[in-house]
PDB file of N, CA, C and O in Angstrom:
ATOM      1  N   ALA A   1     -11.886 -17.621  -3.174  1.00 43.00           N
ATOM      2  CA  ALA A   1     -11.339 -17.377  -4.501  1.00 43.00           C
ATOM      3  C   ALA A   1     -11.759 -16.066  -5.050  1.00 43.00           C
ATOM      4  O   ALA A   1     -12.769 -15.640  -4.786  1.00 43.00           O
ATOM      5  N   VAL A   2     -10.726 -15.517  -5.710  1.00 44.00           N
ATOM      6  CA  VAL A   2     -10.995 -14.155  -6.322  1.00 44.00           C
ATOM      7  C   VAL A   2     -11.740 -14.377  -7.663  1.00 44.00           C
ATOM      8  O   VAL A   2     -11.280 -15.248  -8.414  1.00 44.00           O
ATOM      9  N   ARG A   3     -12.734 -13.634  -7.914  1.00 45.00           N
ATOM     10  CA  ARG A   3     -13.394 -13.737  -9.174  1.00 45.00           C
ATOM     11  C   ARG A   3     -13.390 -12.419  -9.989  1.00 45.00           C
ATOM     12  O   ARG A   3     -13.329 -11.414  -9.444  1.00 45.00           O
ATOM     13  N   PRO A   4     -13.528 -12.639 -11.292  1.00 46.00           N
ATOM     14  CA  PRO A   4     -13.405 -11.454 -12.118  1.00 46.00           C
ATOM     15  C   PRO A   4     -14.624 -10.416 -11.860  1.00 46.00           C
ATOM     16  O   PRO A   4     -15.676 -10.898 -11.684  1.00 46.00           O
ATOM     17  N   GLY A   5     -14.216  -9.221 -11.862  1.00 55.00           N
ATOM     18  CA  GLY A   5     -15.266  -8.193 -11.544  1.00 55.00           C
ATOM     19  C   GLY A   5     -15.685  -8.269 -10.080  1.00 55.00           C
ATOM     20  O   GLY A   5     -16.640  -7.583  -9.854  1.00 55.00           O
ATOM     21  N   THR A   6     -15.049  -8.919  -9.196  1.00 59.00           N
ATOM     22  CA  THR A   6     -15.328  -9.117  -7.860  1.00 59.00           C
ATOM     23  C   THR A   6     -16.833  -9.232  -7.588  1.00 59.00           C
ATOM     24  O   THR A   6     -17.486  -8.271  -7.085  1.00 59.00           O
ATOM     25  N   PRO A   7     -17.514 -10.349  -7.961  1.00 57.00           N
ATOM     26  CA  PRO A   7     -18.929 -10.541  -7.779  1.00 57.00           C
ATOM     27  C   PRO A   7     -19.324 -10.652  -6.299  1.00 57.00           C
ATOM     28  O   PRO A   7     -20.350 -10.745  -5.998  1.00 57.00           O
ATOM     29  N   HIS A   8     -18.271 -10.711  -5.463  1.00 63.00           N
ATOM     30  CA  HIS A   8     -18.486 -10.829  -4.005  1.00 63.00           C
ATOM     31  C   HIS A   8     -18.670  -9.415  -3.412  1.00 63.00           C
ATOM     32  O   HIS A   8     -17.937  -8.956  -2.666  1.00 63.00           O
ATOM     33  N   GLU A   9     -19.939  -8.915  -3.793  1.00 69.00           N
ATOM     34  CA  GLU A   9     -20.190  -7.489  -3.311  1.00 69.00           C
ATOM     35  C   GLU A   9     -20.463  -7.473  -1.791  1.00 69.00           C
ATOM     36  O   GLU A   9     -21.050  -8.404  -1.320  1.00 69.00           O
ATOM     37  N   GLY A  10     -19.908  -6.469  -1.129  1.00 72.00           N
ATOM     38  CA  GLY A  10     -20.168  -6.387   0.310  1.00 72.00           C
ATOM     39  C   GLY A  10     -20.423  -4.946   0.588  1.00 72.00           C
ATOM     40  O   GLY A  10     -20.138  -4.025  -0.200  1.00 72.00           O
ATOM     41  N   PRO A  11     -20.926  -4.657   1.784  1.00 77.00           N
ATOM     42  CA  PRO A  11     -21.163  -3.276   2.223  1.00 77.00           C
ATOM     43  C   PRO A  11     -19.938  -2.450   2.302  1.00 77.00           C
ATOM     44  O   PRO A  11     -18.886  -2.968   2.697  1.00 77.00           O
ATOM     45  N   LEU A  12     -20.001  -1.180   1.885  1.00 79.00           N
ATOM     46  CA  LEU A  12     -18.865  -0.340   1.975  1.00 79.00           C
ATOM     47  C   LEU A  12     -18.315  -0.123   3.368  1.00 79.00           C
ATOM     48  O   LEU A  12     -17.084  -0.022   3.557  1.00 79.00           O
ATOM     49  N   VAL A  13     -19.167  -0.269   4.335  1.00 83.00           N
ATOM     50  CA  VAL A  13     -18.845  -0.274   5.758  1.00 83.00           C
ATOM     51  C   VAL A  13     -17.811  -1.358   6.003  1.00 83.00           C
ATOM     52  O   VAL A  13     -16.754  -1.098   6.752  1.00 83.00           O
ATOM     53  N   GLN A  14     -18.044  -2.524   5.481  1.00 84.00           N
ATOM     54  CA  GLN A  14     -17.126  -3.691   5.664  1.00 84.00           C
ATOM     55  C   GLN A  14     -15.768  -3.267   5.004  1.00 84.00           C
ATOM     56  O   GLN A  14     -14.675  -3.707   5.642  1.00 84.00           O
ATOM     57  N   HIS A  15     -15.731  -2.671   3.886  1.00 84.00           N
ATOM     58  CA  HIS A  15     -14.506  -2.400   3.280  1.00 84.00           C
ATOM     59  C   HIS A  15     -13.731  -1.379   4.081  1.00 84.00           C
ATOM     60  O   HIS A  15     -12.557  -1.468   4.163  1.00 84.00           O
ATOM     61  N   ALA A  16     -14.502  -0.419   4.532  1.00 89.00           N
ATOM     62  CA  ALA A  16     -13.869   0.678   5.470  1.00 89.00           C
ATOM     63  C   ALA A  16     -13.303   0.057   6.789  1.00 89.00           C
ATOM     64  O   ALA A  16     -12.277   0.509   7.135  1.00 89.00           O
ATOM     65  N   GLU A  17     -13.919  -0.800   7.295  1.00 91.00           N
ATOM     66  CA  GLU A  17     -13.490  -1.575   8.491  1.00 91.00           C
ATOM     67  C   GLU A  17     -12.222  -2.288   8.231  1.00 91.00           C
ATOM     68  O   GLU A  17     -11.224  -2.244   8.992  1.00 91.00           O
ATOM     69  N   ILE A  18     -12.159  -3.043   7.097  1.00 90.00           N
ATOM     70  CA  ILE A  18     -10.948  -3.717   6.734  1.00 90.00           C
ATOM     71  C   ILE A  18      -9.785  -2.718   6.491  1.00 90.00           C
ATOM     72  O   ILE A  18      -8.698  -2.939   7.064  1.00 90.00           O
ATOM     73  N   GLY A  19     -10.053  -1.654   5.785  1.00 91.00           N
ATOM     74  CA  GLY A  19      -9.060  -0.603   5.575  1.00 91.00           C
ATOM     75  C   GLY A  19      -8.545  -0.036   6.918  1.00 91.00           C
ATOM     76  O   GLY A  19      -7.448   0.170   7.054  1.00 91.00           O
ATOM     77  N   GLY A  20      -9.537   0.234   7.823  1.00 93.00           N
ATOM     78  CA  GLY A  20      -9.144   0.735   9.165  1.00 93.00           C
ATOM     79  C   GLY A  20      -8.249  -0.173   9.956  1.00 93.00           C
ATOM     80  O   GLY A  20      -7.323   0.195  10.529  1.00 93.00           O
ATOM     81  N   ASP A  21      -8.674  -1.454   9.888  1.00 94.00           N
ATOM     82  CA  ASP A  21      -7.844  -2.556  10.504  1.00 94.00           C
ATOM     83  C   ASP A  21      -6.373  -2.475   9.916  1.00 94.00           C
ATOM     84  O   ASP A  21      -5.426  -2.617  10.726  1.00 94.00           O
ATOM     85  N   LEU A  22      -6.360  -2.546   8.599  1.00 93.00           N
ATOM     86  CA  LEU A  22      -5.013  -2.547   7.924  1.00 93.00           C
ATOM     87  C   LEU A  22      -4.143  -1.348   8.282  1.00 93.00           C
ATOM     88  O   LEU A  22      -2.884  -1.415   8.251  1.00 93.00           O
ATOM     89  N   CYS A  23      -4.785  -0.235   8.524  1.00 93.00           N
ATOM     90  CA  CYS A  23      -4.121   1.038   8.814  1.00 93.00           C
ATOM     91  C   CYS A  23      -3.836   1.193  10.314  1.00 93.00           C
ATOM     92  O   CYS A  23      -3.072   2.100  10.736  1.00 93.00           O
ATOM     93  N   GLY A  24      -4.411   0.310  11.177  1.00 93.00           N
ATOM     94  CA  GLY A  24      -4.309   0.447  12.554  1.00 93.00           C
ATOM     95  C   GLY A  24      -5.112   1.561  13.031  1.00 93.00           C
ATOM     96  O   GLY A  24      -4.732   2.173  14.084  1.00 93.00           O
ATOM     97  N   SER A  25      -6.134   2.025  12.442  1.00 93.00           N
ATOM     98  CA  SER A  25      -6.896   3.083  12.790  1.00 93.00           C
ATOM     99  C   SER A  25      -7.970   2.706  13.898  1.00 93.00           C
ATOM    100  O   SER A  25      -8.624   1.624  13.817  1.00 93.00           O
ATOM    101  N   ALA A  26      -8.171   3.564  14.816  1.00 92.00           N
ATOM    102  CA  ALA A  26      -9.210   3.353  15.866  1.00 92.00           C
ATOM    103  C   ALA A  26     -10.464   4.166  15.570  1.00 92.00           C
ATOM    104  O   ALA A  26     -11.437   4.275  16.374  1.00 92.00           O
ATOM    105  N   SER A  27     -10.433   4.849  14.417  1.00 93.00           N
ATOM    106  CA  SER A  27     -11.558   5.834  14.061  1.00 93.00           C
ATOM    107  C   SER A  27     -12.792   4.918  13.794  1.00 93.00           C
ATOM    108  O   SER A  27     -12.691   3.825  13.151  1.00 93.00           O
ATOM    109  N   PRO A  28     -13.995   5.249  14.202  1.00 93.00           N
ATOM    110  CA  PRO A  28     -15.173   4.519  14.063  1.00 93.00           C
ATOM    111  C   PRO A  28     -15.602   4.640  12.615  1.00 93.00           C
ATOM    112  O   PRO A  28     -15.388   5.689  11.997  1.00 93.00           O
ATOM    113  N   VAL A  29     -16.295   3.645  12.189  1.00 90.00           N
ATOM    114  CA  VAL A  29     -16.912   3.648  10.824  1.00 90.00           C
ATOM    115  C   VAL A  29     -18.428   3.811  11.096  1.00 90.00           C
ATOM    116  O   VAL A  29     -19.051   3.108  11.802  1.00 90.00           O
ATOM    117  N   GLU A  30     -18.987   4.805  10.344  1.00 88.00           N
ATOM    118  CA  GLU A  30     -20.352   5.167  10.562  1.00 88.00           C
ATOM    119  C   GLU A  30     -21.135   4.911   9.309  1.00 88.00           C
ATOM    120  O   GLU A  30     -20.752   5.435   8.211  1.00 88.00           O
ATOM    121  N   ALA A  31     -22.079   4.083   9.310  1.00 83.00           N
ATOM    122  CA  ALA A  31     -22.971   3.910   8.138  1.00 83.00           C
ATOM    123  C   ALA A  31     -24.070   4.857   8.106  1.00 83.00           C
ATOM    124  O   ALA A  31     -24.681   5.249   9.164  1.00 83.00           O
ATOM    125  N   ARG A  32     -24.286   5.406   6.941  1.00 85.00           N
ATOM    126  CA  ARG A  32     -25.359   6.396   6.645  1.00 85.00           C
ATOM    127  C   ARG A  32     -26.249   5.984   5.588  1.00 85.00           C
ATOM    128  O   ARG A  32     -25.732   5.215   4.678  1.00 85.00           O
ATOM    129  N   PRO A  33     -27.373   6.462   5.507  1.00 87.00           N
ATOM    130  CA  PRO A  33     -28.343   6.141   4.378  1.00 87.00           C
ATOM    131  C   PRO A  33     -27.722   6.618   3.066  1.00 87.00           C
ATOM    132  O   PRO A  33     -27.082   7.714   3.013  1.00 87.00           O
ATOM    133  N   LEU A  34     -27.958   5.912   2.006  1.00 83.00           N
ATOM    134  CA  LEU A  34     -27.511   6.273   0.642  1.00 83.00           C
ATOM    135  C   LEU A  34     -28.191   7.431   0.157  1.00 83.00           C
ATOM    136  O   LEU A  34     -29.410   7.541   0.409  1.00 83.00           O
ATOM    137  N   PRO A  35     -27.628   8.304  -0.646  1.00 88.00           N
ATOM    138  CA  PRO A  35     -28.394   9.364  -1.326  1.00 88.00           C
ATOM    139  C   PRO A  35     -29.511   8.766  -2.219  1.00 88.00           C
ATOM    140  O   PRO A  35     -29.305   7.613  -2.652  1.00 88.00           O
ATOM    141  N   LEU A  36     -30.522   9.405  -2.501  1.00 89.00           N
ATOM    142  CA  LEU A  36     -31.594   8.894  -3.325  1.00 89.00           C
ATOM    143  C   LEU A  36     -31.241   8.375  -4.646  1.00 89.00           C
ATOM    144  O   LEU A  36     -31.816   7.502  -5.212  1.00 89.00           O
ATOM    145  N   ASP A  37     -30.288   9.152  -5.314  1.00 89.00           N
ATOM    146  CA  ASP A  37     -29.895   8.752  -6.620  1.00 89.00           C
ATOM    147  C   ASP A  37     -28.726   7.768  -6.746  1.00 89.00           C
ATOM    148  O   ASP A  37     -28.217   7.478  -7.722  1.00 89.00           O
ATOM    149  N   ASP A  38     -28.368   7.176  -5.565  1.00 84.00           N
ATOM    150  CA  ASP A  38     -27.194   6.228  -5.578  1.00 84.00           C
ATOM    151  C   ASP A  38     -27.684   4.872  -5.785  1.00 84.00           C
ATOM    152  O   ASP A  38     -28.664   4.497  -5.220  1.00 84.00           O
ATOM    153  N   PRO A  39     -27.008   4.021  -6.634  1.00 78.00           N
ATOM    154  CA  PRO A  39     -27.513   2.759  -6.908  1.00 78.00           C
ATOM    155  C   PRO A  39     -27.338   1.853  -5.605  1.00 78.00           C
ATOM    156  O   PRO A  39     -26.377   2.070  -4.812  1.00 78.00           O
ATOM    157  N   PRO A  40     -28.218   1.030  -5.347  1.00 74.00           N
ATOM    158  CA  PRO A  40     -28.165   0.157  -4.107  1.00 74.00           C
ATOM    159  C   PRO A  40     -27.105  -0.786  -4.216  1.00 74.00           C
ATOM    160  O   PRO A  40     -26.723  -1.333  -3.049  1.00 74.00           O
ATOM    161  N   GLY A  41     -26.459  -1.121  -5.327  1.00 71.00           N
ATOM    162  CA  GLY A  41     -25.347  -2.067  -5.348  1.00 71.00           C
ATOM    163  C   GLY A  41     -24.504  -1.851  -6.520  1.00 71.00           C
ATOM    164  O   GLY A  41     -24.980  -1.348  -7.535  1.00 71.00           O
ATOM    165  N   ARG A  42     -23.362  -2.318  -6.398  1.00 71.00           N
ATOM    166  CA  ARG A  42     -22.336  -2.273  -7.535  1.00 71.00           C
ATOM    167  C   ARG A  42     -21.668  -3.668  -7.585  1.00 71.00           C
ATOM    168  O   ARG A  42     -20.966  -3.982  -6.665  1.00 71.00           O
ATOM    169  N   CYS A  43     -21.898  -4.261  -8.689  1.00 71.00           N
ATOM    170  CA  CYS A  43     -21.237  -5.722  -8.710  1.00 71.00           C
ATOM    171  C   CYS A  43     -20.943  -5.847 -10.296  1.00 71.00           C
ATOM    172  O   CYS A  43     -21.775  -6.556 -10.898  1.00 71.00           O
ATOM    173  N   PRO A  44     -19.836  -5.417 -10.716  1.00 74.00           N
ATOM    174  CA  PRO A  44     -19.456  -5.606 -12.092  1.00 74.00           C
ATOM    175  C   PRO A  44     -19.401  -6.995 -12.527  1.00 74.00           C
ATOM    176  O   PRO A  44     -18.972  -7.898 -11.787  1.00 74.00           O
ATOM    177  N   ASP A  45     -19.740  -7.111 -13.722  1.00 77.00           N
ATOM    178  CA  ASP A  45     -19.648  -8.511 -14.366  1.00 77.00           C
ATOM    179  C   ASP A  45     -18.386  -8.640 -15.165  1.00 77.00           C
ATOM    180  O   ASP A  45     -18.254  -7.877 -16.249  1.00 77.00           O
ATOM    181  N   GLY A  46     -17.551  -9.531 -14.932  1.00 79.00           N
ATOM    182  CA  GLY A  46     -16.244  -9.572 -15.583  1.00 79.00           C
ATOM    183  C   GLY A  46     -16.306 -10.763 -16.631  1.00 79.00           C
ATOM    184  O   GLY A  46     -15.207 -11.187 -17.121  1.00 79.00           O
ATOM    185  N   THR A  47     -17.454 -11.231 -16.997  1.00 82.00           N
ATOM    186  CA  THR A  47     -17.620 -12.284 -17.913  1.00 82.00           C
ATOM    187  C   THR A  47     -16.905 -12.081 -19.238  1.00 82.00           C
ATOM    188  O   THR A  47     -16.196 -12.953 -19.800  1.00 82.00           O
ATOM    189  N   VAL A  48     -17.033 -10.809 -19.765  1.00 84.00           N
ATOM    190  CA  VAL A  48     -16.395 -10.518 -21.110  1.00 84.00           C
ATOM    191  C   VAL A  48     -14.846 -10.512 -20.897  1.00 84.00           C
ATOM    192  O   VAL A  48     -14.116 -11.048 -21.809  1.00 84.00           O
ATOM    193  N   ALA A  49     -14.372  -9.952 -19.801  1.00 82.00           N
ATOM    194  CA  ALA A  49     -12.945  -9.910 -19.601  1.00 82.00           C
ATOM    195  C   ALA A  49     -12.307 -11.324 -19.526  1.00 82.00           C
ATOM    196  O   ALA A  49     -11.303 -11.649 -20.148  1.00 82.00           O
ATOM    197  N   VAL A  50     -13.078 -12.261 -18.901  1.00 85.00           N
ATOM    198  CA  VAL A  50     -12.610 -13.563 -18.826  1.00 85.00           C
ATOM    199  C   VAL A  50     -12.648 -14.325 -20.184  1.00 85.00           C
ATOM    200  O   VAL A  50     -11.727 -14.880 -20.659  1.00 85.00           O
ATOM    201  N   ARG A  51     -13.763 -14.146 -20.833  1.00 89.00           N
ATOM    202  CA  ARG A  51     -13.920 -14.790 -22.147  1.00 89.00           C
ATOM    203  C   ARG A  51     -13.040 -14.194 -23.212  1.00 89.00           C
ATOM    204  O   ARG A  51     -12.429 -15.023 -23.998  1.00 89.00           O
ATOM    205  N   GLU A  52     -13.023 -12.959 -23.450  1.00 90.00           N
ATOM    206  CA  GLU A  52     -12.272 -12.360 -24.453  1.00 90.00           C
ATOM    207  C   GLU A  52     -10.773 -12.098 -24.209  1.00 90.00           C
ATOM    208  O   GLU A  52      -9.948 -12.188 -25.055  1.00 90.00           O
ATOM    209  N   LEU A  53     -10.480 -11.744 -22.965  1.00 90.00           N
ATOM    210  CA  LEU A  53      -9.030 -11.507 -22.602  1.00 90.00           C
ATOM    211  C   LEU A  53      -8.399 -12.507 -21.807  1.00 90.00           C
ATOM    212  O   LEU A  53      -7.191 -12.466 -21.463  1.00 90.00           O
ATOM    213  N   ARG A  54      -9.153 -13.479 -21.376  1.00 89.00           N
ATOM    214  CA  ARG A  54      -8.644 -14.597 -20.473  1.00 89.00           C
ATOM    215  C   ARG A  54      -8.099 -13.958 -19.275  1.00 89.00           C
ATOM    216  O   ARG A  54      -6.992 -14.395 -18.702  1.00 89.00           O
ATOM    217  N   TRP A  55      -8.723 -12.873 -18.741  1.00 83.00           N
ATOM    218  CA  TRP A  55      -8.191 -12.163 -17.634  1.00 83.00           C
ATOM    219  C   TRP A  55      -8.978 -12.646 -16.341  1.00 83.00           C
ATOM    220  O   TRP A  55     -10.225 -12.774 -16.317  1.00 83.00           O
ATOM    221  N   ARG A  56      -8.298 -12.781 -15.249  1.00 80.00           N
ATOM    222  CA  ARG A  56      -8.928 -12.954 -13.904  1.00 80.00           C
ATOM    223  C   ARG A  56      -8.222 -12.192 -12.883  1.00 80.00           C
ATOM    224  O   ARG A  56      -6.942 -12.014 -13.048  1.00 80.00           O
ATOM    225  N   ALA A  57      -8.868 -11.596 -12.021  1.00 77.00           N
ATOM    226  CA  ALA A  57      -8.378 -10.901 -10.916  1.00 77.00           C
ATOM    227  C   ALA A  57      -7.511 -11.859 -10.067  1.00 77.00           C
ATOM    228  O   ALA A  57      -7.853 -12.968  -9.848  1.00 77.00           O
ATOM    229  N   LYS A  58      -6.358 -11.319  -9.575  1.00 82.00           N
ATOM    230  CA  LYS A  58      -5.377 -12.205  -8.835  1.00 82.00           C
ATOM    231  C   LYS A  58      -5.141 -11.588  -7.401  1.00 82.00           C
ATOM    232  O   LYS A  58      -4.400 -12.112  -6.630  1.00 82.00           O
ATOM    233  N   VAL A  59      -5.757 -10.506  -7.167  1.00 84.00           N
ATOM    234  CA  VAL A  59      -5.479  -9.810  -5.846  1.00 84.00           C
ATOM    235  C   VAL A  59      -6.782  -9.777  -5.015  1.00 84.00           C
ATOM    236  O   VAL A  59      -7.902  -9.386  -5.523  1.00 84.00           O
ATOM    237  N   THR A  60      -6.623 -10.058  -3.763  1.00 84.00           N
ATOM    238  CA  THR A  60      -7.815 -10.085  -2.873  1.00 84.00           C
ATOM    239  C   THR A  60      -8.070  -8.624  -2.519  1.00 84.00           C
ATOM    240  O   THR A  60      -7.233  -7.836  -2.649  1.00 84.00           O
ATOM    241  N   LEU A  61      -9.221  -8.463  -1.833  1.00 83.00           N
ATOM    242  CA  LEU A  61      -9.548  -7.130  -1.355  1.00 83.00           C
ATOM    243  C   LEU A  61      -8.548  -6.684  -0.352  1.00 83.00           C
ATOM    244  O   LEU A  61      -7.991  -5.524  -0.456  1.00 83.00           O
ATOM    245  N   GLU A  62      -8.206  -7.496   0.564  1.00 89.00           N
ATOM    246  CA  GLU A  62      -7.253  -7.087   1.654  1.00 89.00           C
ATOM    247  C   GLU A  62      -5.849  -6.844   1.049  1.00 89.00           C
ATOM    248  O   GLU A  62      -5.191  -5.869   1.455  1.00 89.00           O
ATOM    249  N   ASP A  63      -5.393  -7.606   0.066  1.00 91.00           N
ATOM    250  CA  ASP A  63      -4.050  -7.455  -0.520  1.00 91.00           C
ATOM    251  C   ASP A  63      -3.985  -6.119  -1.299  1.00 91.00           C
ATOM    252  O   ASP A  63      -3.168  -5.368  -1.256  1.00 91.00           O
ATOM    253  N   GLY A  64      -5.177  -5.808  -2.039  1.00 88.00           N
ATOM    254  CA  GLY A  64      -5.268  -4.632  -2.773  1.00 88.00           C
ATOM    255  C   GLY A  64      -5.271  -3.362  -1.838  1.00 88.00           C
ATOM    256  O   GLY A  64      -4.567  -2.376  -2.164  1.00 88.00           O
ATOM    257  N   LEU A  65      -6.002  -3.435  -0.764  1.00 90.00           N
ATOM    258  CA  LEU A  65      -6.022  -2.325   0.105  1.00 90.00           C
ATOM    259  C   LEU A  65      -4.697  -2.202   0.742  1.00 90.00           C
ATOM    260  O   LEU A  65      -4.139  -1.077   0.931  1.00 90.00           O
ATOM    261  N   ARG A  66      -4.064  -3.340   1.151  1.00 93.00           N
ATOM    262  CA  ARG A  66      -2.715  -3.202   1.781  1.00 93.00           C
ATOM    263  C   ARG A  66      -1.671  -2.526   0.777  1.00 93.00           C
ATOM    264  O   ARG A  66      -0.945  -1.659   1.205  1.00 93.00           O
ATOM    265  N   THR A  67      -1.717  -2.920  -0.444  1.00 93.00           N
ATOM    266  CA  THR A  67      -0.782  -2.327  -1.351  1.00 93.00           C
ATOM    267  C   THR A  67      -1.119  -0.809  -1.539  1.00 93.00           C
ATOM    268  O   THR A  67      -0.083   0.012  -1.711  1.00 93.00           O
ATOM    269  N   THR A  68      -2.298  -0.504  -1.650  1.00 92.00           N
ATOM    270  CA  THR A  68      -2.735   0.950  -1.737  1.00 92.00           C
ATOM    271  C   THR A  68      -2.234   1.654  -0.612  1.00 92.00           C
ATOM    272  O   THR A  68      -1.729   2.891  -0.635  1.00 92.00           O
ATOM    273  N   ILE A  69      -2.504   1.250   0.630  1.00 93.00           N
ATOM    274  CA  ILE A  69      -2.115   1.826   1.886  1.00 93.00           C
ATOM    275  C   ILE A  69      -0.527   2.079   1.898  1.00 93.00           C
ATOM    276  O   ILE A  69      -0.069   3.136   2.246  1.00 93.00           O
ATOM    277  N   ASP A  70       0.111   0.973   1.584  1.00 93.00           N
ATOM    278  CA  ASP A  70       1.611   1.074   1.554  1.00 93.00           C
ATOM    279  C   ASP A  70       2.155   2.207   0.590  1.00 93.00           C
ATOM    280  O   ASP A  70       3.008   2.945   0.879  1.00 93.00           O
ATOM    281  N   TRP A  71       1.432   2.262  -0.649  1.00 93.00           N
ATOM    282  CA  TRP A  71       1.796   3.251  -1.622  1.00 93.00           C
ATOM    283  C   TRP A  71       1.643   4.660  -1.037  1.00 93.00           C
ATOM    284  O   TRP A  71       2.416   5.516  -1.094  1.00 93.00           O
ATOM    285  N   TRP A  72       0.427   4.910  -0.391  1.00 91.00           N
ATOM    286  CA  TRP A  72       0.085   6.177   0.096  1.00 91.00           C
ATOM    287  C   TRP A  72       1.018   6.552   1.239  1.00 91.00           C
ATOM    288  O   TRP A  72       1.442   7.684   1.438  1.00 91.00           O
ATOM    289  N   ARG A  73       1.382   5.609   2.058  1.00 90.00           N
ATOM    290  CA  ARG A  73       2.305   5.828   3.186  1.00 90.00           C
ATOM    291  C   ARG A  73       3.655   6.294   2.532  1.00 90.00           C
ATOM    292  O   ARG A  73       4.347   7.202   2.944  1.00 90.00           O
ATOM    293  N   GLY A  74       4.187   5.661   1.435  1.00 89.00           N
ATOM    294  CA  GLY A  74       5.438   5.986   0.786  1.00 89.00           C
ATOM    295  C   GLY A  74       5.267   7.292   0.017  1.00 89.00           C
ATOM    296  O   GLY A  74       6.256   8.139   0.028  1.00 89.00           O
ATOM    297  N   ALA A  75       4.155   7.641  -0.514  1.00 86.00           N
ATOM    298  CA  ALA A  75       4.006   8.912  -1.156  1.00 86.00           C
ATOM    299  C   ALA A  75       3.973  10.105  -0.233  1.00 86.00           C
ATOM    300  O   ALA A  75       4.333  11.169  -0.646  1.00 86.00           O
ATOM    301  N   ARG A  76       3.662   9.856   0.999  1.00 76.00           N
ATOM    302  CA  ARG A  76       3.554  11.029   2.019  1.00 76.00           C
ATOM    303  C   ARG A  76       4.945  11.152   2.709  1.00 76.00           C
ATOM    304  O   ARG A  76       5.192  12.183   3.276  1.00 76.00           O
ATOM    305  N   ALA A  77       5.848  10.178   2.542  1.00 66.00           N
ATOM    306  CA  ALA A  77       7.194  10.317   3.259  1.00 66.00           C
ATOM    307  C   ALA A  77       8.049  11.352   2.546  1.00 66.00           C
ATOM    308  O   ALA A  77       7.958  11.742   1.425  1.00 66.00           O
TER     309      ALA A  77
END
C-alpha cells in the first residue's frame, strides 16, 4: 500500500535499479559513501497532509518512475 509521505524509505541504489530496469538500461549502479554532511535518511512524514487535507499518495514508486521516464522520452522526441 502507498502511504503518505512514502514512509517506506529505501536505499537510493534500489531506486536507481528500478529506474534502470524500467528504462531497459544495462548500466551498472554503483553505491558510494554519503558525503559527511548528507543526512543518513529521508523519510517525510505525511501525517499533516492526511489529517488537514485528507490527501494520500496514489502512485507507487514504479508507476511514478514509469510516468517520469515516459515524459522524458516524449520531451526528447
